[in-house]
Amino acid sequence: MPTLEIPNALVQTLRNAKQVAVLTGAGISAQSGVPTFRDAQTGLWARYDPEELATAEAFQRNPKLVWDWYAWRRELVAKAKPNEGHLALVKLEHRLPTLTLITQNVDGLHRQAGSRRVLELHGDLFRSKCFKCNLKIESWEDTGVSPPPCPCGQSWLRPDVVWFGEMLSAATLQEAEEAAARCDVFLSIGTSSLVYPAAELPFTALYAGATLVEINPQPTPLSNHVHFNLQGTAAQVLPELVNATWGYAC
Ligand code: OAD
Ligand code: ZN
């Protein structure tokens, strides 16, 4: 793939930035082999719409179907490794220790890559909680019962992720909003910018005067609002951006 020209003005802006905030979506994990949320589903799951599986109503209607879908996603993610895009963000944090990395992903790949300050807006695929009593469970025994029962005896375990129609953790969202409001540069990477409130964050940054940068091979509803549109994949563009700004040795 030809190397992408990183605009000099962006390099200068990044070098001078005191505060940087980053928002990532499923696109950053695409090159780790994790299908993006809105990609066509494959195999057994091809006939299901993810937006119709990721709801409390779907779980209530058919808990086994929803649990099995998440178990399948968990298996896919368990085999995945962070890619060059995740690793470039670890370097960025070394350069800018005040970096806030906000992610919509539930795959844990930013933490696995070594990023320290990660705000996981939509939860964590590898944690569960009770559908009724909300007890959080880090690990559970797979007895083949799907979904596993909660120790409270009242209901089942569900993945500890945010479903459509559910609220995000207020504290995590507030931290993300504050980071967006105070940053000099905001990077939106690999997200379709369709799902709120995450899709609001770049606008919070923009209205507070930040420079907006998008990294995505496809245009999104955000594209017309950004100062720099780096059209390409995260695994290609992010290392180039970090290297153009601070050199390969960083
Ligand atoms: P989407 O699946 O909606 O969008 C993925 C984006 O990544 C698209 O804009 C693609 O063009 C882009 N993309 C694909 N490959 C890429 C690559 N290699 N590098 C960079 N970008 C690439 O995923 P999200 O925007 O993350 O929420 O979706 C947001 C939320 O919608 C998800 O967190 C999920 C879903 O509802 C919950 O589960 C609560
Ligand atoms: Zn319970």
Short mmCIF file of C-alpha atoms and ligand atoms in Angstrom, two decimals:
data_model
loop_
_atom_site.label_atom_id
_atom_site.label_comp_id
_atom_site.label_asym_id
_atom_site.label_seq_id
_atom_site.Cartn_x
_atom_site.Cartn_y
_atom_site.Cartn_z
CA MET A 1 0.00 0.00 0.00
CA PRO A 2 1.45 3.44 -0.83
CA THR A 3 2.37 5.52 2.17
CA LEU A 4 -0.04 8.27 3.00
CA GLU A 5 1.15 11.86 3.07
CA ILE A 6 0.72 13.14 6.63
CA PRO A 7 0.07 16.90 6.36
CA ASN A 8 2.84 18.99 7.87
CA ALA A 9 0.32 21.26 9.59
CA LEU A 10 -1.04 18.24 11.46
CA VAL A 11 2.45 17.16 12.52
CA GLN A 12 3.08 20.65 13.93
CA THR A 13 -0.29 20.73 15.72
CA LEU A 14 0.35 17.34 17.32
CA ARG A 15 3.87 18.28 18.40
CA ASN A 16 2.51 21.37 20.15
CA ALA A 17 -0.52 19.65 21.70
CA LYS A 18 -0.71 19.47 25.48
CA GLN A 19 -3.85 17.37 25.64
CA VAL A 20 -4.97 14.77 23.15
CA ALA A 21 -8.14 12.70 23.23
CA VAL A 22 -8.77 9.65 21.06
CA LEU A 23 -12.04 7.90 20.28
CA THR A 24 -11.87 4.46 18.69
CA GLY A 25 -14.49 2.17 17.22
CA ALA A 26 -14.66 -1.30 15.77
CA GLY A 27 -12.54 -0.28 12.75
CA ILE A 28 -9.35 -0.24 14.79
CA SER A 29 -9.79 -3.93 15.57
CA ALA A 30 -10.77 -4.91 12.03
CA GLN A 31 -7.16 -5.74 11.12
CA SER A 32 -6.91 -7.92 14.22
CA GLY A 33 -9.58 -10.09 12.65
CA VAL A 34 -12.51 -8.88 14.74
CA PRO A 35 -15.40 -8.11 12.37
CA THR A 36 -16.78 -4.59 12.76
CA PHE A 37 -20.20 -4.22 14.25
CA ARG A 38 -21.97 -3.24 11.06
CA ASP A 39 -20.08 -5.63 8.75
CA ALA A 40 -22.10 -8.44 7.29
CA GLN A 41 -22.09 -11.29 9.78
CA THR A 42 -20.75 -14.58 8.60
CA GLY A 43 -21.47 -18.26 9.11
CA LEU A 44 -24.09 -19.30 11.57
CA TRP A 45 -24.95 -15.74 12.46
CA ALA A 46 -25.36 -14.32 8.94
CA ARG A 47 -29.13 -14.12 9.22
CA TYR A 48 -29.19 -12.11 12.44
CA ASP A 49 -28.97 -8.34 12.66
CA PRO A 50 -26.56 -7.35 15.47
CA GLU A 51 -28.78 -4.42 16.36
CA GLU A 52 -31.53 -6.93 17.11
CA LEU A 53 -29.33 -9.18 19.27
CA ALA A 54 -27.75 -6.45 21.35
CA THR A 55 -30.83 -5.47 23.33
CA ALA A 56 -32.40 -6.36 26.67
CA GLU A 57 -35.61 -7.25 24.84
CA ALA A 58 -33.78 -9.79 22.67
CA PHE A 59 -32.23 -11.34 25.79
CA GLN A 60 -35.59 -11.50 27.51
CA ARG A 61 -37.14 -13.11 24.44
CA ASN A 62 -34.34 -15.58 23.79
CA PRO A 63 -31.53 -15.53 26.38
CA LYS A 64 -29.80 -18.57 24.89
CA LEU A 65 -29.59 -17.03 21.40
CA VAL A 66 -28.11 -13.78 22.71
CA TRP A 67 -25.70 -15.50 25.12
CA ASP A 68 -24.49 -17.87 22.37
CA TRP A 69 -23.91 -14.94 20.00
CA TYR A 70 -21.76 -13.21 22.59
CA ALA A 71 -19.95 -16.48 23.36
CA TRP A 72 -19.11 -16.70 19.65
CA ARG A 73 -17.84 -13.11 19.61
CA ARG A 74 -15.82 -13.81 22.77
CA GLU A 75 -14.15 -16.77 21.05
CA LEU A 76 -13.28 -14.63 18.00
CA VAL A 77 -11.82 -11.89 20.16
CA ALA A 78 -9.92 -14.33 22.39
CA LYS A 79 -7.95 -15.40 19.30
CA ALA A 80 -7.25 -11.81 18.21
CA LYS A 81 -4.10 -9.83 18.95
CA PRO A 82 -3.61 -6.07 19.01
CA ASN A 83 -2.43 -4.69 15.64
CA GLU A 84 -0.10 -1.84 14.59
CA GLY A 85 -2.92 0.66 15.15
CA HIS A 86 -3.37 -0.31 18.81
CA LEU A 87 0.42 -0.30 19.27
CA ALA A 88 0.79 3.18 17.76
CA LEU A 89 -1.67 4.46 20.36
CA VAL A 90 0.51 2.97 23.12
CA LYS A 91 3.43 5.00 21.68
CA LEU A 92 1.22 8.07 21.58
CA GLU A 93 0.51 7.63 25.29
CA HIS A 94 4.26 7.38 25.99
CA ARG A 95 4.70 10.72 24.22
CA LEU A 96 1.63 12.28 25.82
CA PRO A 97 1.03 10.75 29.24
CA THR A 98 -2.13 12.85 29.67
CA LEU A 99 -3.69 11.11 26.65
CA THR A 100 -7.26 9.93 27.16
CA LEU A 101 -8.14 6.93 25.06
CA ILE A 102 -11.89 6.48 24.79
CA THR A 103 -13.12 3.34 23.10
CA GLN A 104 -16.48 1.98 22.05
CA ASN A 105 -14.93 -1.47 21.69
CA VAL A 106 -15.61 -4.23 24.17
CA ASP A 107 -12.72 -6.42 22.98
CA GLY A 108 -10.10 -5.24 25.50
CA LEU A 109 -7.43 -5.01 22.76
CA HIS A 110 -6.26 -1.51 23.80
CA ARG A 111 -5.50 -2.78 27.32
CA GLN A 112 -3.88 -5.90 25.89
CA ALA A 113 -1.66 -3.72 23.67
CA GLY A 114 -0.48 -1.82 26.75
CA SER A 115 -2.53 1.37 26.78
CA ARG A 116 -2.96 2.42 30.39
CA ARG A 117 -5.70 4.98 30.56
CA VAL A 118 -8.60 3.50 28.62
CA LEU A 119 -12.23 4.53 29.05
CA GLU A 120 -14.36 1.64 27.84
CA LEU A 121 -17.66 3.33 27.09
CA HIS A 122 -19.53 0.19 26.08
CA GLY A 123 -18.24 -2.28 28.65
CA ASP A 124 -16.19 -5.45 28.45
CA LEU A 125 -17.07 -8.61 26.57
CA PHE A 126 -15.16 -10.76 29.07
CA ARG A 127 -17.17 -9.67 32.09
CA SER A 128 -20.72 -10.66 32.86
CA LYS A 129 -23.40 -9.43 35.21
CA CYS A 130 -26.74 -10.68 36.39
CA PHE A 131 -29.68 -9.69 34.20
CA LYS A 132 -31.67 -9.00 37.37
CA CYS A 133 -29.52 -8.24 40.43
CA ASN A 134 -26.65 -6.64 38.47
CA LEU A 135 -23.98 -8.61 40.36
CA LYS A 136 -20.75 -8.31 38.34
CA ILE A 137 -18.96 -11.57 37.55
CA GLU A 138 -15.37 -11.67 36.26
CA SER A 139 -15.25 -15.38 35.57
CA TRP A 140 -17.82 -18.11 35.52
CA GLU A 141 -17.79 -21.85 35.11
CA ASP A 142 -18.86 -23.07 31.71
CA THR A 143 -21.13 -25.97 32.56
CA GLY A 144 -22.69 -25.98 29.12
CA VAL A 145 -25.82 -24.26 30.42
CA SER A 146 -26.60 -21.23 28.26
CA PRO A 147 -26.80 -18.65 29.69
CA PRO A 148 -25.23 -19.56 33.05
CA PRO A 149 -27.45 -18.89 36.08
CA CYS A 150 -26.59 -16.06 38.49
CA PRO A 151 -25.66 -17.16 42.05
CA CYS A 152 -28.70 -15.14 43.25
CA GLY A 153 -30.90 -17.83 41.73
CA GLN A 154 -33.26 -15.24 40.24
CA SER A 155 -31.93 -14.84 36.74
CA TRP A 156 -29.15 -15.45 34.20
CA LEU A 157 -25.82 -13.89 33.51
CA ARG A 158 -25.60 -11.48 30.58
CA PRO A 159 -22.50 -9.83 29.08
CA ASP A 160 -21.43 -6.66 30.88
CA VAL A 161 -21.75 -4.53 27.76
CA VAL A 162 -24.02 -1.63 26.96
CA TRP A 163 -26.95 -2.69 24.81
CA PHE A 164 -29.06 -0.49 22.53
CA GLY A 165 -31.42 1.55 24.65
CA GLU A 166 -29.25 1.26 27.78
CA MET A 167 -27.38 4.01 29.59
CA LEU A 168 -23.60 4.21 29.60
CA SER A 169 -21.80 4.41 32.92
CA ALA A 170 -22.36 8.04 33.94
CA ALA A 171 -18.90 8.37 35.51
CA THR A 172 -17.08 6.97 32.46
CA LEU A 173 -19.08 9.14 30.08
CA GLN A 174 -18.37 12.22 32.17
CA GLU A 175 -14.63 11.53 32.10
CA ALA A 176 -14.81 11.12 28.32
CA GLU A 177 -16.74 14.38 27.92
CA GLU A 178 -14.24 16.25 30.07
CA ALA A 179 -11.33 14.88 28.07
CA ALA A 180 -13.04 15.93 24.83
CA ALA A 181 -13.75 19.42 26.17
CA ARG A 182 -10.16 20.08 27.28
CA CYS A 183 -8.12 18.52 24.45
CA ASP A 184 -6.18 20.43 21.77
CA VAL A 185 -6.41 17.55 19.31
CA PHE A 186 -9.15 14.93 19.01
CA LEU A 187 -8.63 11.80 16.90
CA SER A 188 -11.68 9.80 15.77
CA ILE A 189 -10.50 6.40 14.56
CA GLY A 190 -12.39 3.53 12.96
CA THR A 191 -15.87 4.50 14.03
CA SER A 192 -18.95 4.99 11.87
CA SER A 193 -19.90 7.96 14.10
CA LEU A 194 -23.48 6.77 14.20
CA VAL A 195 -23.97 5.74 17.81
CA TYR A 196 -24.66 8.33 20.49
CA PRO A 197 -23.53 9.55 22.94
CA ALA A 198 -20.05 8.50 21.70
CA ALA A 199 -20.62 10.26 18.36
CA GLU A 200 -21.18 13.51 20.26
CA LEU A 201 -17.65 13.59 21.69
CA PRO A 202 -15.81 14.91 18.59
CA PHE A 203 -18.33 17.77 18.44
CA THR A 204 -17.72 18.61 22.09
CA ALA A 205 -14.02 18.86 21.21
CA LEU A 206 -14.70 20.86 18.05
CA TYR A 207 -16.89 23.43 19.80
CA ALA A 208 -14.22 23.80 22.51
CA GLY A 209 -11.67 24.71 19.83
CA ALA A 210 -9.82 21.42 19.26
CA THR A 211 -8.34 20.27 15.97
CA LEU A 212 -10.38 17.30 14.72
CA VAL A 213 -8.75 14.40 12.89
CA GLU A 214 -10.49 11.37 11.41
CA ILE A 215 -8.83 8.10 10.42
CA ASN A 216 -11.16 5.85 8.43
CA PRO A 217 -11.05 4.27 4.96
CA GLN A 218 -14.68 5.34 4.42
CA PRO A 219 -16.41 8.70 4.84
CA THR A 220 -18.68 9.06 7.87
CA PRO A 221 -21.14 11.72 9.08
CA LEU A 222 -18.16 13.29 10.88
CA SER A 223 -15.98 13.63 7.78
CA ASN A 224 -17.34 17.01 6.68
CA HIS A 225 -16.55 18.52 10.07
CA VAL A 226 -12.93 17.47 10.56
CA HIS A 227 -9.79 19.53 9.96
CA PHE A 228 -7.80 16.52 8.76
CA ASN A 229 -9.26 13.50 7.07
CA LEU A 230 -6.74 10.67 6.84
CA GLN A 231 -8.41 8.15 4.56
CA GLY A 232 -6.90 4.78 5.27
CA THR A 233 -6.84 1.94 7.74
CA ALA A 234 -5.89 2.45 11.38
CA ALA A 235 -3.06 -0.10 11.21
CA GLN A 236 -1.46 1.82 8.34
CA VAL A 237 -2.20 5.45 9.14
CA LEU A 238 -1.64 5.54 12.90
CA PRO A 239 2.00 4.32 12.83
CA GLU A 240 2.68 6.77 9.97
CA LEU A 241 1.16 9.62 11.96
CA VAL A 242 3.16 8.81 15.09
CA ASN A 243 6.37 8.35 13.10
CA ALA A 244 5.89 11.55 11.08
CA THR A 245 5.39 13.46 14.32
CA TRP A 246 8.03 12.01 16.62
CA GLY A 247 10.22 9.77 14.47
CA TYR A 248 10.62 6.02 14.49
CA ALA A 249 12.62 5.93 17.70
CA CYS A 250 9.76 7.04 19.95
P1 OAD B 1 -19.11 0.25 13.12
O1 OAD B 1 -19.11 -1.20 12.72
O2 OAD B 1 -20.40 0.98 13.08
O3 OAD B 1 -18.11 1.07 12.19
C1 OAD B 1 -16.82 0.64 11.92
C2 OAD B 1 -16.10 1.76 11.19
O4 OAD B 1 -14.75 1.34 11.01
C3 OAD B 1 -16.65 2.07 9.79
O5 OAD B 1 -16.77 3.49 9.66
C4 OAD B 1 -15.57 1.54 8.85
O6 OAD B 1 -15.43 2.32 7.67
C5 OAD B 1 -14.34 1.68 9.71
N1 OAD B 1 -13.24 0.75 9.38
C6 OAD B 1 -13.30 -0.50 8.84
N2 OAD B 1 -12.08 -1.04 8.75
C7 OAD B 1 -11.21 -0.12 9.26
C8 OAD B 1 -9.80 -0.10 9.45
N3 OAD B 1 -9.03 -1.13 9.12
N4 OAD B 1 -9.26 1.02 10.01
C9 OAD B 1 -10.04 2.07 10.36
N5 OAD B 1 -11.36 2.09 10.21
C10 OAD B 1 -11.96 1.02 9.66
O7 OAD B 1 -18.43 0.30 14.55
P2 OAD B 1 -18.51 1.42 15.67
O8 OAD B 1 -18.49 2.79 15.09
O9 OAD B 1 -17.49 1.07 16.67
O10 OAD B 1 -22.09 -0.50 20.48
O11 OAD B 1 -19.92 1.15 16.28
C11 OAD B 1 -20.31 1.89 17.40
C12 OAD B 1 -21.11 1.06 18.33
O12 OAD B 1 -22.21 0.52 17.60
C13 OAD B 1 -20.42 -0.17 18.87
O13 OAD B 1 -19.62 0.10 19.99
C14 OAD B 1 -21.57 -1.02 19.26
C15 OAD B 1 -22.58 -0.71 18.16
O14 OAD B 1 -23.81 -0.46 18.62
C16 OAD B 1 -22.53 -1.33 21.42
O15 OAD B 1 -22.38 -2.55 21.34
C17 OAD B 1 -23.17 -0.64 22.55
ZN ZN B 2 -28.41 -12.22 40.20
#
